[in-house]
CSV table of C-alpha atoms in Angstrom, one decimal:
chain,number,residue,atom,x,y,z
H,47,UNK,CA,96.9,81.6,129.0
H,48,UNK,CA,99.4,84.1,131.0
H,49,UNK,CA,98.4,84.9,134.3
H,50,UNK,CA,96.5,83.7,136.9
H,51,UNK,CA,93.3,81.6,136.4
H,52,UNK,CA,90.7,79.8,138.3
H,53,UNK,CA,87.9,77.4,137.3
H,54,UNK,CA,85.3,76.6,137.2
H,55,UNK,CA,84.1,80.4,137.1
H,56,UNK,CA,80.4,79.1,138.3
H,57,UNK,CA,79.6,76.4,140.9
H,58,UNK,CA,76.3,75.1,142.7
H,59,UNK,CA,76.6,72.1,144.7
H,60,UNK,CA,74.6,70.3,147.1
H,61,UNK,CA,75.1,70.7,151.5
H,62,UNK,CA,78.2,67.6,152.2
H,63,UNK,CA,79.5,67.1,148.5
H,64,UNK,CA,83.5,67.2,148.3
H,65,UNK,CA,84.2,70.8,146.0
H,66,UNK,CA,87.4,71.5,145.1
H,67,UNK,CA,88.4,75.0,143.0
H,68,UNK,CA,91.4,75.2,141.2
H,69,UNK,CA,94.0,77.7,140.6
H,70,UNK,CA,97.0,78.2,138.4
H,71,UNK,CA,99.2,80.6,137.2
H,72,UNK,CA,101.7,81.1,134.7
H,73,UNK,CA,104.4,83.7,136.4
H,74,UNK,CA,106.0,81.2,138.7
H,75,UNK,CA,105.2,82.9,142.2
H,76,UNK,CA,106.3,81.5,145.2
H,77,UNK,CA,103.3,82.9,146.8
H,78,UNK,CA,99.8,82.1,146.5
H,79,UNK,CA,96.6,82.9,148.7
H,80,UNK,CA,92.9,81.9,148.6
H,81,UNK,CA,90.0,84.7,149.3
H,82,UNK,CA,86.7,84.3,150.2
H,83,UNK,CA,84.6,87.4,149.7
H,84,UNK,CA,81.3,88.0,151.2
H,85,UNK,CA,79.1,91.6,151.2
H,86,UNK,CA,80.0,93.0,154.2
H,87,UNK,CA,83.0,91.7,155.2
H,88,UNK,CA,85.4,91.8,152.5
H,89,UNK,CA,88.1,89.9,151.4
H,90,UNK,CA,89.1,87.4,153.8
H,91,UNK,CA,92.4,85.2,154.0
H,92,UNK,CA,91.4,81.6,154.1
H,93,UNK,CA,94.6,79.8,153.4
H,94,UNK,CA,98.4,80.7,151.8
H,95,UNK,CA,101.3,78.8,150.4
H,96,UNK,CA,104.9,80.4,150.3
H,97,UNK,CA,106.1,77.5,148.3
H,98,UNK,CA,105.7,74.4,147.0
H,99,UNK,CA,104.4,71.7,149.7
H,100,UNK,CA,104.5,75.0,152.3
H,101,UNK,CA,100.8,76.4,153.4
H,102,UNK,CA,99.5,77.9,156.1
H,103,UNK,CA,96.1,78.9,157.2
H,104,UNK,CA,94.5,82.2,157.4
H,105,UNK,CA,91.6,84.5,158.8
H,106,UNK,CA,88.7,81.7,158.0
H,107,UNK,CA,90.5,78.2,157.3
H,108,UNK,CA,87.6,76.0,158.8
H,109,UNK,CA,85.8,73.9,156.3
H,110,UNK,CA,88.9,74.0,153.6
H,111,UNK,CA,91.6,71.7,152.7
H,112,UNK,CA,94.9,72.8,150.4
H,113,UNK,CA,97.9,71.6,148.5
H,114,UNK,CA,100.4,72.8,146.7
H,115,UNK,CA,102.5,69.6,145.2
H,116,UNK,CA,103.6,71.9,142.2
H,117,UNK,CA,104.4,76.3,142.3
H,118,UNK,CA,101.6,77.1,139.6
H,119,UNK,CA,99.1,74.9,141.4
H,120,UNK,CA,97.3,75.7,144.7
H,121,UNK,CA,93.6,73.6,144.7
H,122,UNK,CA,90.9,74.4,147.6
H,123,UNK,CA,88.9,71.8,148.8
H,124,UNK,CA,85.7,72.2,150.6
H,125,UNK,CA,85.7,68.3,151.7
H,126,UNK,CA,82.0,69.1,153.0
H,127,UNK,CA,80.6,71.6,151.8
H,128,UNK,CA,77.7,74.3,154.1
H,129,UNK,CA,75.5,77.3,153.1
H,130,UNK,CA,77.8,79.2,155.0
H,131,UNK,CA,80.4,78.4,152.3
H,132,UNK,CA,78.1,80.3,149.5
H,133,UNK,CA,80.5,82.8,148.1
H,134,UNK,CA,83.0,84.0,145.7
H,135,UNK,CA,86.3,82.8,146.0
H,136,UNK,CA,89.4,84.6,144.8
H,137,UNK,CA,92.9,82.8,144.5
H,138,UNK,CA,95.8,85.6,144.4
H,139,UNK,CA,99.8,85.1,143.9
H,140,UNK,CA,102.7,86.9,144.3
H,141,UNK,CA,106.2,87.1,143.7
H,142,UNK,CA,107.7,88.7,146.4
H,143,UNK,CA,106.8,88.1,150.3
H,144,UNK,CA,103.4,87.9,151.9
H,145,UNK,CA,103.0,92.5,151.8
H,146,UNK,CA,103.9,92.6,148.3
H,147,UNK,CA,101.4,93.1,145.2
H,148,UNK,CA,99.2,90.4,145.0
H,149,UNK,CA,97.8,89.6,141.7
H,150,UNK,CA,94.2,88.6,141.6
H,151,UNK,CA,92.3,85.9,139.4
H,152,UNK,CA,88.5,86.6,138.3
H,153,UNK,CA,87.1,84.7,141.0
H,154,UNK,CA,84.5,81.5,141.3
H,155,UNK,CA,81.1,81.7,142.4
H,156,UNK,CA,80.3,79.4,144.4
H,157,UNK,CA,76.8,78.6,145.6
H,158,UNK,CA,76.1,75.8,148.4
H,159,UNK,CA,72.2,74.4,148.4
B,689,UNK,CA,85.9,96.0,165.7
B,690,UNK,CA,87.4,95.0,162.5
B,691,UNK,CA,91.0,96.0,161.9
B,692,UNK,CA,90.3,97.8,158.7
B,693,UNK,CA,86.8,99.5,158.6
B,694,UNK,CA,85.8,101.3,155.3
B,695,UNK,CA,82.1,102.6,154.2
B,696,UNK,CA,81.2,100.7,151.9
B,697,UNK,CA,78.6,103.2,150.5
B,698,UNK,CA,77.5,102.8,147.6
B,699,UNK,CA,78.9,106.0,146.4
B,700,UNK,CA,77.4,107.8,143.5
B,701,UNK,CA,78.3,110.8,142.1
B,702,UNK,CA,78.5,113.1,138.9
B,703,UNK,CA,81.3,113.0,135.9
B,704,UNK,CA,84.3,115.4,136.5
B,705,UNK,CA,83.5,115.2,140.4
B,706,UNK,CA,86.3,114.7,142.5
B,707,UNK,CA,85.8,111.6,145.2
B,708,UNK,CA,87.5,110.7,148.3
B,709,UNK,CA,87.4,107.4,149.6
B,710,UNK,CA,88.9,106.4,153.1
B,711,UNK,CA,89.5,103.6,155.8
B,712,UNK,CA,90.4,103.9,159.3
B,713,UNK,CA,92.5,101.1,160.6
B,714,UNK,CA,93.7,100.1,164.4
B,715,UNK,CA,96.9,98.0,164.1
B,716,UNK,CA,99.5,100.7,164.3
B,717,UNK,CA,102.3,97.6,162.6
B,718,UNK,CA,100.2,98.4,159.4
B,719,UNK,CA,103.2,99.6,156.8
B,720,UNK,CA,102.4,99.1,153.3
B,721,UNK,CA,99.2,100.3,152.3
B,722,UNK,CA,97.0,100.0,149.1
B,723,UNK,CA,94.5,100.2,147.3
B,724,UNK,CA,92.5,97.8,144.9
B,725,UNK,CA,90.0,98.6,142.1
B,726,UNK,CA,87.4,96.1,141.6
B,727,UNK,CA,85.0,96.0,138.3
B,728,UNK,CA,81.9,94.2,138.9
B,729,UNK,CA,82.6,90.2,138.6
B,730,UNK,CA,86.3,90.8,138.1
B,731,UNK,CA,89.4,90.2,140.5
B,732,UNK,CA,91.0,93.1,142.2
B,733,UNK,CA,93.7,94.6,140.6
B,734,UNK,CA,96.3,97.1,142.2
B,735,UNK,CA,95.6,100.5,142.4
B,736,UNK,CA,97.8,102.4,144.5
B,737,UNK,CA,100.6,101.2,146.1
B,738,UNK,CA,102.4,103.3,149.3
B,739,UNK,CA,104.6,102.8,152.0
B,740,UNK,CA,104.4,104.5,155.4
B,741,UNK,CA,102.5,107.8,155.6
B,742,UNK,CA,102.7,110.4,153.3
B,743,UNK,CA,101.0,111.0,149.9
B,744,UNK,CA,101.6,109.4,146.5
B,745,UNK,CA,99.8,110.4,142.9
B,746,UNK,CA,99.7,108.8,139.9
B,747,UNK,CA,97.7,110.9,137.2
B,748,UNK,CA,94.1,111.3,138.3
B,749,UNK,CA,94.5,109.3,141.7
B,750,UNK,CA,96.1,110.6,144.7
B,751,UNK,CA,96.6,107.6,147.5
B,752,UNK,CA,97.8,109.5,151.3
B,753,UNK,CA,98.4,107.4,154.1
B,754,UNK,CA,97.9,109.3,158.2
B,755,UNK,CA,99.7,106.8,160.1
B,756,UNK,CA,99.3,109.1,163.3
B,757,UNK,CA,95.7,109.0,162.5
B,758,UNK,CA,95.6,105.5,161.4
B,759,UNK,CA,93.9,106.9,158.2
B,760,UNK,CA,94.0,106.7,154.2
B,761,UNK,CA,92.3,107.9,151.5
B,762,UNK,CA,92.1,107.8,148.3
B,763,UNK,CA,91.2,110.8,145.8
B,764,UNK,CA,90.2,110.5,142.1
B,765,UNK,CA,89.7,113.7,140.5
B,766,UNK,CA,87.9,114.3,137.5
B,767,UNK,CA,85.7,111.0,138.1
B,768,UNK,CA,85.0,109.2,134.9
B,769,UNK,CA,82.2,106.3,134.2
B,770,UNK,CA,85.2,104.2,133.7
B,771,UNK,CA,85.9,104.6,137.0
B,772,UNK,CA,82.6,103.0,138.4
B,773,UNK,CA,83.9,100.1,140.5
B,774,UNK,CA,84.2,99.1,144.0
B,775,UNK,CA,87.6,99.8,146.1
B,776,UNK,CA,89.2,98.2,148.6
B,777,UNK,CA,91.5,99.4,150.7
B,778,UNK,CA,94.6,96.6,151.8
B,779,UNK,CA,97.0,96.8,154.8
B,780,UNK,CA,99.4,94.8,155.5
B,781,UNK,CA,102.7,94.5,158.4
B,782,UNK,CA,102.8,90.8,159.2
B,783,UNK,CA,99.9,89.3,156.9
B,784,UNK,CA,97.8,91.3,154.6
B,785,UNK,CA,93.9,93.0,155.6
B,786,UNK,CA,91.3,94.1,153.6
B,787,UNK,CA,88.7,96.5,154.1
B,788,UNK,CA,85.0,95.4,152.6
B,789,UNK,CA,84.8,97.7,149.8
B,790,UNK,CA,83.4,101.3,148.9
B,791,UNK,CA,81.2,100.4,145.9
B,792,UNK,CA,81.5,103.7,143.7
B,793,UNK,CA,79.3,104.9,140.6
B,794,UNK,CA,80.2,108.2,138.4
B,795,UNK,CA,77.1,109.3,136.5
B,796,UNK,CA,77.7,110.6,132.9
């Protein structure tokens, strides 16, 4: 499939268990970003990679691991996973620097219990 | 305060209407500004794109950007059902900001 794509779409999990929610696309962007977005407060910037094996963290990085060992690749790992981590997560990427048009993937739900 | 406040309503208002949507913002580096449509359990997708202040259109939607106010809006005229969503407005200088989202429904 073209584009940008993230699974799995639904997730519940148990408080402590190892998640991790994938994310690949297909345009070969150097850029790629993980969102979390919550009512009230938005989309916020969790981690970002401007390359391959190159990531930095963002607005909320506590709680989540990332790689990025190939460009169309960029997993998030929650390696323990909290309530407060209930939410739907976007991964984005784009092609030009970190202000340009990011392109969006449908999102995974994530639920913590 | 947040960076990037924006009401996030929820807006409802009749077909053919014309609605304005708007965020305030307080880091003046802000430069590019946009603004993302989001249909319920979707991703967002780009909306409106601008640069600096000043006013861009792109058939129904108007995007204008008030740096001296540290303001932007967005205008859709002649609303459609279609255009039920919510919107987020996005700055960005350094790194990139959202605002949480005006959640907007047009009523046939």
């Amino acid at each position: 499939d073209a584009g940008i794509t993230q699974s799995p779409r639904y997730k519940i999990t148990e408080t402590g268990r190892q998640v991790t929610l994938m994310c690949h696309q297909t345009w070969s962007h150097s850029y790629m970003f993980w969102y979390r977005q919550d009512l009230g407060h938005g989309l916020r910037l969790i981690y970002y990679s401007a390359a391959a094996d190159i990531t930095d963290k963002g607005e909320v990085p506590d709680g989540y691991v990332v790689s990025r060992s190939k460009t169309e690749n960029f997993p998030l790992t929650l390696e323990s996973a909290t309530r407060s981590q209930t939410s739907v997560y976007f991964c984005a990427s784009t092609g030009g620097g970190y202000t340009d048009t990011q392109y969006f993937g449908p999102g995974t739900r994530l639920t913590v219990l | 305060q947040k960076e990037v406040e924006q009401d996030p309503g929820p807006l409802s208002v009749p077909e053919g209407a014309i609605v304005s949507l708007n965020c305030t913002y307080s880091n003046s580096a802000f430069q590019y500004f946009m603004w993302y449509r989001q249909y319920s359990r979707k991703g967002p997708e780009l909306l409106m794109y601008t640069y600096s202040s000043g006013n861009k259109e792109d058939g129904r939607f108007t995007a204008q950007v008030d740096k001296s106010s540290k303001y932007i809006s967005l205008f859709i005229r002649d609303s459609q059902p279609s255009d039920s969503a919510t919107y987020l407005c996005a700055m960005s200088a350094n790194d990139m900001r959202f605002g949480a989202g005006t959640r907007l429904t047009v009523k046939p």
